[in-house]
Coordinates of N, CA and C in Angstrom, one line a residue:
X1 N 63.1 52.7 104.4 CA 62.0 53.4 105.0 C 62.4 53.9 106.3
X2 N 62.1 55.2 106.8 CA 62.9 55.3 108.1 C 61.4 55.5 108.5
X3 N 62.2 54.9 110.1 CA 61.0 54.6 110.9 C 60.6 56.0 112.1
X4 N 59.8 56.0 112.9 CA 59.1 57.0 113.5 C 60.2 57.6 114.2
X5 N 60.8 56.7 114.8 CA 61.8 56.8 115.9 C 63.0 57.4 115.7
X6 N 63.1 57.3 114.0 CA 64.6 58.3 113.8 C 64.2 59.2 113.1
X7 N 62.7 59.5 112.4 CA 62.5 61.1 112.1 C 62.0 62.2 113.4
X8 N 62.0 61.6 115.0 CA 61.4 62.3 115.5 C 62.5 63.5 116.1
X9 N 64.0 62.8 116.1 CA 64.5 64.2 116.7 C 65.2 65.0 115.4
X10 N 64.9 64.4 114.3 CA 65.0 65.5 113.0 C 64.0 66.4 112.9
X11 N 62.9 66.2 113.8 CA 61.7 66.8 113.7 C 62.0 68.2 114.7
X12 N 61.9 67.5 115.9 CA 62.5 67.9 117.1 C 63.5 69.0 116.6
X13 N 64.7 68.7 116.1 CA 65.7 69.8 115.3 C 65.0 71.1 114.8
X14 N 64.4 70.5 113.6 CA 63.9 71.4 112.4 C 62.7 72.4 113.2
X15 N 62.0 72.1 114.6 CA 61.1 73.2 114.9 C 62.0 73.4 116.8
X16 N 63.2 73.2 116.7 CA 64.1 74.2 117.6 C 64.7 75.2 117.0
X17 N 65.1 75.0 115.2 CA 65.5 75.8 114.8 C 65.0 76.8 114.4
X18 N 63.6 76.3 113.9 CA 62.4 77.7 113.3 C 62.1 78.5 114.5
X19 N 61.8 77.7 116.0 CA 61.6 79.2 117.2 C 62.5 79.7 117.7
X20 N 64.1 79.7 117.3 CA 65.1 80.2 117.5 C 65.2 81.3 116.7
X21 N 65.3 80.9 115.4 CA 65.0 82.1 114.1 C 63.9 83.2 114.9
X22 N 62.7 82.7 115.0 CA 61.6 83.4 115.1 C 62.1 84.4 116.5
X23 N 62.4 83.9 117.4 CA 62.7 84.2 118.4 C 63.9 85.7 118.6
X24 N 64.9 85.4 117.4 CA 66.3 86.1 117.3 C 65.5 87.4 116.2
X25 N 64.4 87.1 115.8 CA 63.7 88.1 114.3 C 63.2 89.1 115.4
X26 N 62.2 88.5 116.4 CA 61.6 89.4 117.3 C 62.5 90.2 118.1
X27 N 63.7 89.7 118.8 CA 64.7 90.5 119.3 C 65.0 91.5 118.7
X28 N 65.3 91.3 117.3 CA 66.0 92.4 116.7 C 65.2 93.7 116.0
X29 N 63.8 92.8 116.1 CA 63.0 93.8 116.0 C 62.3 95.4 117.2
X30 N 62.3 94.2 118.3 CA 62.4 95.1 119.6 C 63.4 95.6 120.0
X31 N 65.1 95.5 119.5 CA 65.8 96.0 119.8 C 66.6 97.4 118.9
X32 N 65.6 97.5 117.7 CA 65.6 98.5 116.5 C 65.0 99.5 117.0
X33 N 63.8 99.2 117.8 CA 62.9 100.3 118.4 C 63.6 100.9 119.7
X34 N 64.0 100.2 120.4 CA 64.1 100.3 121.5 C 65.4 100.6 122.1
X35 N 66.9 101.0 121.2 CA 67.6 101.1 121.4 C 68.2 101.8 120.1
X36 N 67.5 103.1 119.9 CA 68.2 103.8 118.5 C 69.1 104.6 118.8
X37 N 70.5 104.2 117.4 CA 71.7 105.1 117.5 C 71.6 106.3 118.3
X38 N 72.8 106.4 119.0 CA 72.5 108.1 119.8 C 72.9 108.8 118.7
X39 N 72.2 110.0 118.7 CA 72.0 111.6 117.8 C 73.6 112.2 117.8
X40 N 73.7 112.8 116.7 CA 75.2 112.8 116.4 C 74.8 114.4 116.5
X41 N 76.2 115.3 116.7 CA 76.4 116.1 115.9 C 77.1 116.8 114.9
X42 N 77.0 116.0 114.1 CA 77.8 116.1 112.6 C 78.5 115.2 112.1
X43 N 78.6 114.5 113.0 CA 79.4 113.4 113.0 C 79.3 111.6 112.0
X44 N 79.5 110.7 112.5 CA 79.2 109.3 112.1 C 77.5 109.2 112.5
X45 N 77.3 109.3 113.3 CA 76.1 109.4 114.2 C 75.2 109.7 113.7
X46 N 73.5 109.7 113.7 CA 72.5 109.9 112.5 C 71.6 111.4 113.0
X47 N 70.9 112.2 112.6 CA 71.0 113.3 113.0 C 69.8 113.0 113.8
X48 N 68.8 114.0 114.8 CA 67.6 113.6 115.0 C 66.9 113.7 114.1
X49 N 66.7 114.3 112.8 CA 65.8 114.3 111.3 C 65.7 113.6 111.2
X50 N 66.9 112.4 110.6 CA 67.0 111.1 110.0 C 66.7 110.4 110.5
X51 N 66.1 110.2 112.2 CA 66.0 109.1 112.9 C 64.6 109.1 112.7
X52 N 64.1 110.3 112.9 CA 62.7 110.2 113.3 C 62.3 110.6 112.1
X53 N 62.8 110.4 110.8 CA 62.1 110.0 109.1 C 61.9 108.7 109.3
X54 N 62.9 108.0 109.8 CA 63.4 106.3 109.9 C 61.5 105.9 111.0
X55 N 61.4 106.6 111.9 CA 60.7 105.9 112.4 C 59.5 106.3 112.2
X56 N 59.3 107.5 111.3 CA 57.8 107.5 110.5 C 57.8 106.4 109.6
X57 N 59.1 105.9 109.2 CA 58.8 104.7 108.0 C 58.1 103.2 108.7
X58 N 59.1 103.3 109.7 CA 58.9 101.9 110.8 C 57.8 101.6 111.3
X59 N 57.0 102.5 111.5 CA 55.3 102.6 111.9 C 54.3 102.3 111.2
X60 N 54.8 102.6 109.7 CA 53.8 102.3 108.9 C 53.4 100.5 109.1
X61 N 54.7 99.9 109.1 CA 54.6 98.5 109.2 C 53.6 97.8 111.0
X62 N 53.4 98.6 111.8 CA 52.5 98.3 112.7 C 51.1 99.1 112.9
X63 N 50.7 99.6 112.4 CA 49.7 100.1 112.6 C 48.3 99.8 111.0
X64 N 47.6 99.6 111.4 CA 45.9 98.9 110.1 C 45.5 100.3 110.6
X65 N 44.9 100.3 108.9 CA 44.3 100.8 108.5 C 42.9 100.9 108.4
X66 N 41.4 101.2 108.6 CA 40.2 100.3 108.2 C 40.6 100.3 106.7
X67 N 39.6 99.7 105.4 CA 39.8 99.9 104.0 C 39.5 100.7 103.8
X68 N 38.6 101.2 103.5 CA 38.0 102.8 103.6 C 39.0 103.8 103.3
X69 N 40.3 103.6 104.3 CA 41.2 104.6 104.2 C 41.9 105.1 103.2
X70 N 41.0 103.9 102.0 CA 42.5 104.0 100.9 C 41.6 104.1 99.5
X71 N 41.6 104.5 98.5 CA 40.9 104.6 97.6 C 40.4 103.3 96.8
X72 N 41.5 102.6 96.7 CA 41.7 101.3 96.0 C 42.2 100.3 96.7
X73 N 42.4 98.9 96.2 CA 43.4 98.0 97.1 C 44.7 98.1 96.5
X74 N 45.2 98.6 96.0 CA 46.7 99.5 95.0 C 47.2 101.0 95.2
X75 N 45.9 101.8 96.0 CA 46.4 102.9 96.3 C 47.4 103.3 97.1
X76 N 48.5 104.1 96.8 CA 49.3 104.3 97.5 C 49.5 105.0 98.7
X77 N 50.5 104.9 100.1 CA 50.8 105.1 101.6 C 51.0 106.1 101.2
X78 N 50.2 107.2 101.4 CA 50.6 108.7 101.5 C 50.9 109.7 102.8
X79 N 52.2 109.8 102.5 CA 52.8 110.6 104.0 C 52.5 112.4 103.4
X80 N 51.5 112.9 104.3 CA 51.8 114.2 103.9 C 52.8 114.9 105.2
X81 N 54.1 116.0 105.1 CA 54.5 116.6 106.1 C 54.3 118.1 106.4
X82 N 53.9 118.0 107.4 CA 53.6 120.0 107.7 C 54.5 120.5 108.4
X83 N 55.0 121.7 108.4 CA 56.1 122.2 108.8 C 57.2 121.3 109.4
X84 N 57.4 121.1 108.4 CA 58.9 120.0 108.9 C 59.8 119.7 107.3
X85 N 60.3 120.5 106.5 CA 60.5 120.4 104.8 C 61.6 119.0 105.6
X86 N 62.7 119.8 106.6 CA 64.2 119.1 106.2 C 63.4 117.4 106.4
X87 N 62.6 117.0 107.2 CA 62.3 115.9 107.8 C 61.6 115.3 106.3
X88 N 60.9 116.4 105.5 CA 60.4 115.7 104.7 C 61.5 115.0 103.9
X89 N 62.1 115.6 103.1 CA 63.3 115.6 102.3 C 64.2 114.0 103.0
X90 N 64.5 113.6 104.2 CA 64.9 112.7 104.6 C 63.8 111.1 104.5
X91 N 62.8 111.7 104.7 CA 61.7 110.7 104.5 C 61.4 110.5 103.1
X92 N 61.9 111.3 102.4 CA 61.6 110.7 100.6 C 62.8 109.7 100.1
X93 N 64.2 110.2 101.5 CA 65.4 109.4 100.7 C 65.0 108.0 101.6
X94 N 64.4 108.1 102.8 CA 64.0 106.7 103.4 C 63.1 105.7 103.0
X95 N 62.0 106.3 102.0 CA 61.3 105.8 101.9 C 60.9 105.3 100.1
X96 N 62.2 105.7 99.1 CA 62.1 105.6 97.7 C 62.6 104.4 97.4
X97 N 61.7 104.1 96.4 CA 61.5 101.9 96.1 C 61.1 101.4 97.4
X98 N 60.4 101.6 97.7 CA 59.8 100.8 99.1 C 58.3 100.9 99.2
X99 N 58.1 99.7 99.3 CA 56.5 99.7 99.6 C 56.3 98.9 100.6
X100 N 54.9 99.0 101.2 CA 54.3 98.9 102.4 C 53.2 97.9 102.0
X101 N 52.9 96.5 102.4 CA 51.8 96.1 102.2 C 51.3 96.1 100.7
X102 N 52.4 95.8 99.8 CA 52.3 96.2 98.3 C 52.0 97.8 97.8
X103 N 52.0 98.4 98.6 CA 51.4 99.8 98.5 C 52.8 100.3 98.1
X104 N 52.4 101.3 97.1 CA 53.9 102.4 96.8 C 53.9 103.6 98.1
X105 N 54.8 103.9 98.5 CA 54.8 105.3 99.2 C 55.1 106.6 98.9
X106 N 54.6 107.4 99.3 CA 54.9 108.8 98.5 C 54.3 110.2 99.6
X107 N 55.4 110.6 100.1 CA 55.8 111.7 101.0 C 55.1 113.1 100.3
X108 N 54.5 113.8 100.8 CA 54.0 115.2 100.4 C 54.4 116.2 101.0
X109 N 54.8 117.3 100.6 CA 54.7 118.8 101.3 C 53.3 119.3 101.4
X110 N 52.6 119.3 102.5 CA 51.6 119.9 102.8 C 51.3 121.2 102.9
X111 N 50.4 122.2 102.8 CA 50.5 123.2 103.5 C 48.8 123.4 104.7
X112 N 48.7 123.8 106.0 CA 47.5 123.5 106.2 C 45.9 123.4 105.8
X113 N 46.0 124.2 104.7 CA 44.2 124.3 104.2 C 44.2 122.7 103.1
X114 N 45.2 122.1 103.0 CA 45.2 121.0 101.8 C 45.8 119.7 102.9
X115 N 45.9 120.3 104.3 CA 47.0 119.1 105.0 C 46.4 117.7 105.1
X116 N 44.9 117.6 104.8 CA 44.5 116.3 105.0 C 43.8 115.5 103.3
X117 N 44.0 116.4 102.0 CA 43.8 115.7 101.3 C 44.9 114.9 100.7
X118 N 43.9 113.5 100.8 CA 44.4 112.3 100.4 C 45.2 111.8 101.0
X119 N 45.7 112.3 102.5 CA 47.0 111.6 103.3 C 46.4 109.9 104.0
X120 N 47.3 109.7 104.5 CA 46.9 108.3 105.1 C 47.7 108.7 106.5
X121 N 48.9 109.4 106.6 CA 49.4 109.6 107.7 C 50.1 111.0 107.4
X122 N 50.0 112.2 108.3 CA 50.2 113.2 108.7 C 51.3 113.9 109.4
X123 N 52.7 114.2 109.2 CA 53.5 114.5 110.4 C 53.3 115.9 110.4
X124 N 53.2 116.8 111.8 CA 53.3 117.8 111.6 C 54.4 118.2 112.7
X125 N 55.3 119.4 111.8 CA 56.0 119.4 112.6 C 56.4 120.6 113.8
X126 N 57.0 120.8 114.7 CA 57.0 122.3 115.7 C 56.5 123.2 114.9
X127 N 57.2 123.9 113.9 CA 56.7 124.6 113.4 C 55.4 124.7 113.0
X128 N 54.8 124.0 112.7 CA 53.0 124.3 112.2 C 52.3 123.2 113.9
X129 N 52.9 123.7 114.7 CA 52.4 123.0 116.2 C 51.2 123.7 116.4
X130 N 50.6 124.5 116.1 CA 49.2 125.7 116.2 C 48.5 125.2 116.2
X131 N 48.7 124.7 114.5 CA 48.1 123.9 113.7 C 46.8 122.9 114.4
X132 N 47.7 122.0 115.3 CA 47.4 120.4 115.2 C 45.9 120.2 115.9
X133 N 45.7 121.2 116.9 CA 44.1 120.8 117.5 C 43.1 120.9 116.1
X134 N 43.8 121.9 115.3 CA 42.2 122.2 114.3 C 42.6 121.1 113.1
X135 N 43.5 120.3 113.6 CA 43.4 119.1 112.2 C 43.3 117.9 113.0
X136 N 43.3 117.5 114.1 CA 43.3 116.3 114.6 C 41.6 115.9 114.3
X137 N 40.5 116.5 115.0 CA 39.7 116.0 114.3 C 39.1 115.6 113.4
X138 N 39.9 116.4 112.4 CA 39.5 116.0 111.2 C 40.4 115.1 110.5
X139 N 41.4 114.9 111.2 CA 42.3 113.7 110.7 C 41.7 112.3 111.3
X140 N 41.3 112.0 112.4 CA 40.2 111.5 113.0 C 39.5 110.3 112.4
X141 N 38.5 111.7 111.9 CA 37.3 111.5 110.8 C 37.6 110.5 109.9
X142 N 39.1 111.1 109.2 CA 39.6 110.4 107.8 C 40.3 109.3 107.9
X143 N 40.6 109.1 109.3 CA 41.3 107.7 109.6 C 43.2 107.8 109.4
X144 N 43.4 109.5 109.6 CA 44.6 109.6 109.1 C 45.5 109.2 110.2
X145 N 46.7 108.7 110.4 CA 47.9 108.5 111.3 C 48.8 110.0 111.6
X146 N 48.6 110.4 112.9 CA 48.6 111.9 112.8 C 49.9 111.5 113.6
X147 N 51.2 111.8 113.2 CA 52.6 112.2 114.4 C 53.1 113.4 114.1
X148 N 53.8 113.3 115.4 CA 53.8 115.1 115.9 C 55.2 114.7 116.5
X149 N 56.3 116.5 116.8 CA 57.6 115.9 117.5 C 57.6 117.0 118.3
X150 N 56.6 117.5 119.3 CA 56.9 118.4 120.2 C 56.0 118.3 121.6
X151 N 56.5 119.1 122.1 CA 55.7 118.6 123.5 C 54.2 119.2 123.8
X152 N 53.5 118.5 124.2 CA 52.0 118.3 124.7 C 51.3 117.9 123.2
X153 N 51.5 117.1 122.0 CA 51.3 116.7 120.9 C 50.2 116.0 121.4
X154 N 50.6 114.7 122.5 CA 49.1 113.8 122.6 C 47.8 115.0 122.9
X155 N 48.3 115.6 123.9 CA 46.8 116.5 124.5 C 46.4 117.3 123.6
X156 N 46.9 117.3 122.3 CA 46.1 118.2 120.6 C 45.8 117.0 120.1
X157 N 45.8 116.2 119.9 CA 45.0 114.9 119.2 C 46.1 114.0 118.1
X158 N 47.1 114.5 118.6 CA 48.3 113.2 117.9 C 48.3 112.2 118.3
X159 N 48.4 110.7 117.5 CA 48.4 109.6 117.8 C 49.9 109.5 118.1
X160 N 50.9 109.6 117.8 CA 52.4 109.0 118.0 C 53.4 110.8 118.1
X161 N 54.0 111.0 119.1 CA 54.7 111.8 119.2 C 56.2 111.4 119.7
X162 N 56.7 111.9 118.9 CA 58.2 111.5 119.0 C 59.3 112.7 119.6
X163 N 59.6 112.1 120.6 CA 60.5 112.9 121.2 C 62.3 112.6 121.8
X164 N 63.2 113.2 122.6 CA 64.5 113.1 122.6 C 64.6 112.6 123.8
X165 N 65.0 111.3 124.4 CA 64.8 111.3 125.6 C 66.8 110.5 126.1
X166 N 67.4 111.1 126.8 CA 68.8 111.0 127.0 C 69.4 110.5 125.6
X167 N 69.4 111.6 124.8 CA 70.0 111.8 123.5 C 69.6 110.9 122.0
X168 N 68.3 110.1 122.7 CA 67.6 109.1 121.3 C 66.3 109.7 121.5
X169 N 65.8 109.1 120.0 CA 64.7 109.2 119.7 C 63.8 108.5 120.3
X170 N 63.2 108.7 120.8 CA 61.7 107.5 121.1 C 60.2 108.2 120.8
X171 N 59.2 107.5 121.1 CA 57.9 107.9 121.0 C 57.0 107.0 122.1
X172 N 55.7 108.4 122.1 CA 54.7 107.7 123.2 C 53.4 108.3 122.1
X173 N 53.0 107.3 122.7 CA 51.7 106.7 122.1 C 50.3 106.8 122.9
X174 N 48.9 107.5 122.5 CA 48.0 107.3 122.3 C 46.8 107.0 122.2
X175 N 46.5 106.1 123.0 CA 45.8 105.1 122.5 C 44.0 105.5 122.0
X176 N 44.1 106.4 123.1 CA 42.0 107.0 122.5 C 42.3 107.7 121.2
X177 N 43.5 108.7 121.3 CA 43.3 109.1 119.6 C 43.6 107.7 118.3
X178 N 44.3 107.0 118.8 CA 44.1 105.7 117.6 C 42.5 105.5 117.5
X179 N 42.2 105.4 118.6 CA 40.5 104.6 118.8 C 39.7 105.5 117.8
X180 N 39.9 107.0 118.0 CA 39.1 107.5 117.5 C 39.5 108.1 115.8
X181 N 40.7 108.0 115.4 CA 41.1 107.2 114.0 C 40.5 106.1 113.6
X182 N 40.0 105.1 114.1 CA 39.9 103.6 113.8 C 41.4 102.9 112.9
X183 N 41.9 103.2 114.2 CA 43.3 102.9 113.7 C 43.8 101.7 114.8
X184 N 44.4 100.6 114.5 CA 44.9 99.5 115.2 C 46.0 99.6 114.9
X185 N 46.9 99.4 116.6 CA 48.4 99.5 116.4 C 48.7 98.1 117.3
X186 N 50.1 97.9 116.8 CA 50.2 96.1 117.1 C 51.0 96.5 118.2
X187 N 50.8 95.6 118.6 CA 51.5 95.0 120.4 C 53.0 95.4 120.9
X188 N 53.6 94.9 119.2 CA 55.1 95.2 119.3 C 55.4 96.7 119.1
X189 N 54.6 97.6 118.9 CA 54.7 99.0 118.3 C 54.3 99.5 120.1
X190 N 53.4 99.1 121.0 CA 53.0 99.8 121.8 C 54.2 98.9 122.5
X191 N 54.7 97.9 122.7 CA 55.8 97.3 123.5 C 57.1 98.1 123.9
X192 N 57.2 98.6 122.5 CA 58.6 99.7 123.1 C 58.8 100.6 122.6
X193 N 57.0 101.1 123.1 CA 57.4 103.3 122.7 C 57.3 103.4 124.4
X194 N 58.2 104.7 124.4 CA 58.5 105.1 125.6 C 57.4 105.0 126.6
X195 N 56.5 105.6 125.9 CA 55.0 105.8 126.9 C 53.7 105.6 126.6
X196 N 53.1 104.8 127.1 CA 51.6 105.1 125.9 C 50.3 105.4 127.0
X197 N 49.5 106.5 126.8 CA 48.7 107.3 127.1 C 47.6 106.0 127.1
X198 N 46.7 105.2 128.3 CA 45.7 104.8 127.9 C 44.6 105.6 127.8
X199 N 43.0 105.0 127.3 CA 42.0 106.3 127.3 C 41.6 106.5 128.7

């Protein structure tokens, strides 16, 4: 029978090793965001498309939804993209066999008069940049996750805009257009985007 005294630093052990794990998971999680490959050109290096497909995927995993947003408890993470095809095409190879929260995903080509049916999250891109004040409200409304990759995106009503800053990708964030989404974004997602807009 072992006594108190020799299971306490096996104890001791076994929960140094779980907040070391825990500890080393978080790092590498903050250090995925916060230190992405520099942008190649043509090269080994990942293009800016591919980065910032990579980190429309990455988002999904910090940011709630209300229920509401979703038809079913099985309905699937619908990415619709607006002017941005090559971005889309990268985000279908990023995001095929993968689900979110048990949810299947599935990337759309949008075009504006259809850009908000059934999406859950919105990217639109420079090209349809016109666009974005006369959809943000109404993406809003529907609780959609609206990102954008050009400049002055927050002040049209984008929640996450992603931009190039000394040759990587990063993003700034939002926070009244989440609010007025009814969208919650977690601690580690606002931890290390470049900038976040309070209201």
């Amino acid at each position: 029978m072992l006594t108190r005294t020799s299971t306490q630093p096996a104890l001791r052990r076994v929960v140094e090793v779980s907040l070391l794990a825990c500890l080393t998971a978080c790092m590498l999680v903050i250090g995925a965001w916060s230190t992405p490959a520099p942008l190649g050109d043509g090269g080994a290096s990942p293009s800016a498309t591919s980065v910032k497909a990579a980190f429309v995927y990455r988002f999904l995993a910090f940011v709630e939804w209300p229920e509401q947003a979703f038809a079913s408890a099985d309905a699937p993470m619908v990415i619709g993209v607006l002017g941005a095809d090559a971005l889309a095409h990268e985000l279908e190879e990023v995001v095929a066999n993968r689900r979110i929260d048990e949810r299947a995903i599935e990337v759309r080509r949008v075009d504006v008069a259809h850009a908000l049916d059934g999406v859950n999250v919105l990217y639109v891109g420079e090209q349809a940049s016109s666009a974005l004040t006369g959809l943000a409200a109404r993406a809003a409304r529907a609780s959609v996750l609206v990102v954008s990759d050009f400049a002055d995106a927050l002040d049209e009503g984008s929640v996450i805009n992603l931009l190039v800053v000394d040759n990587r990708v990063r993003f700034e964030v939002s926070l009244e257009a989440a609010t007025r989404s009814a969208l919650r974004l977690s601690s580690r997602l606002l931890g290390v985007a470049y900038r976040v807009r309070a209201p």
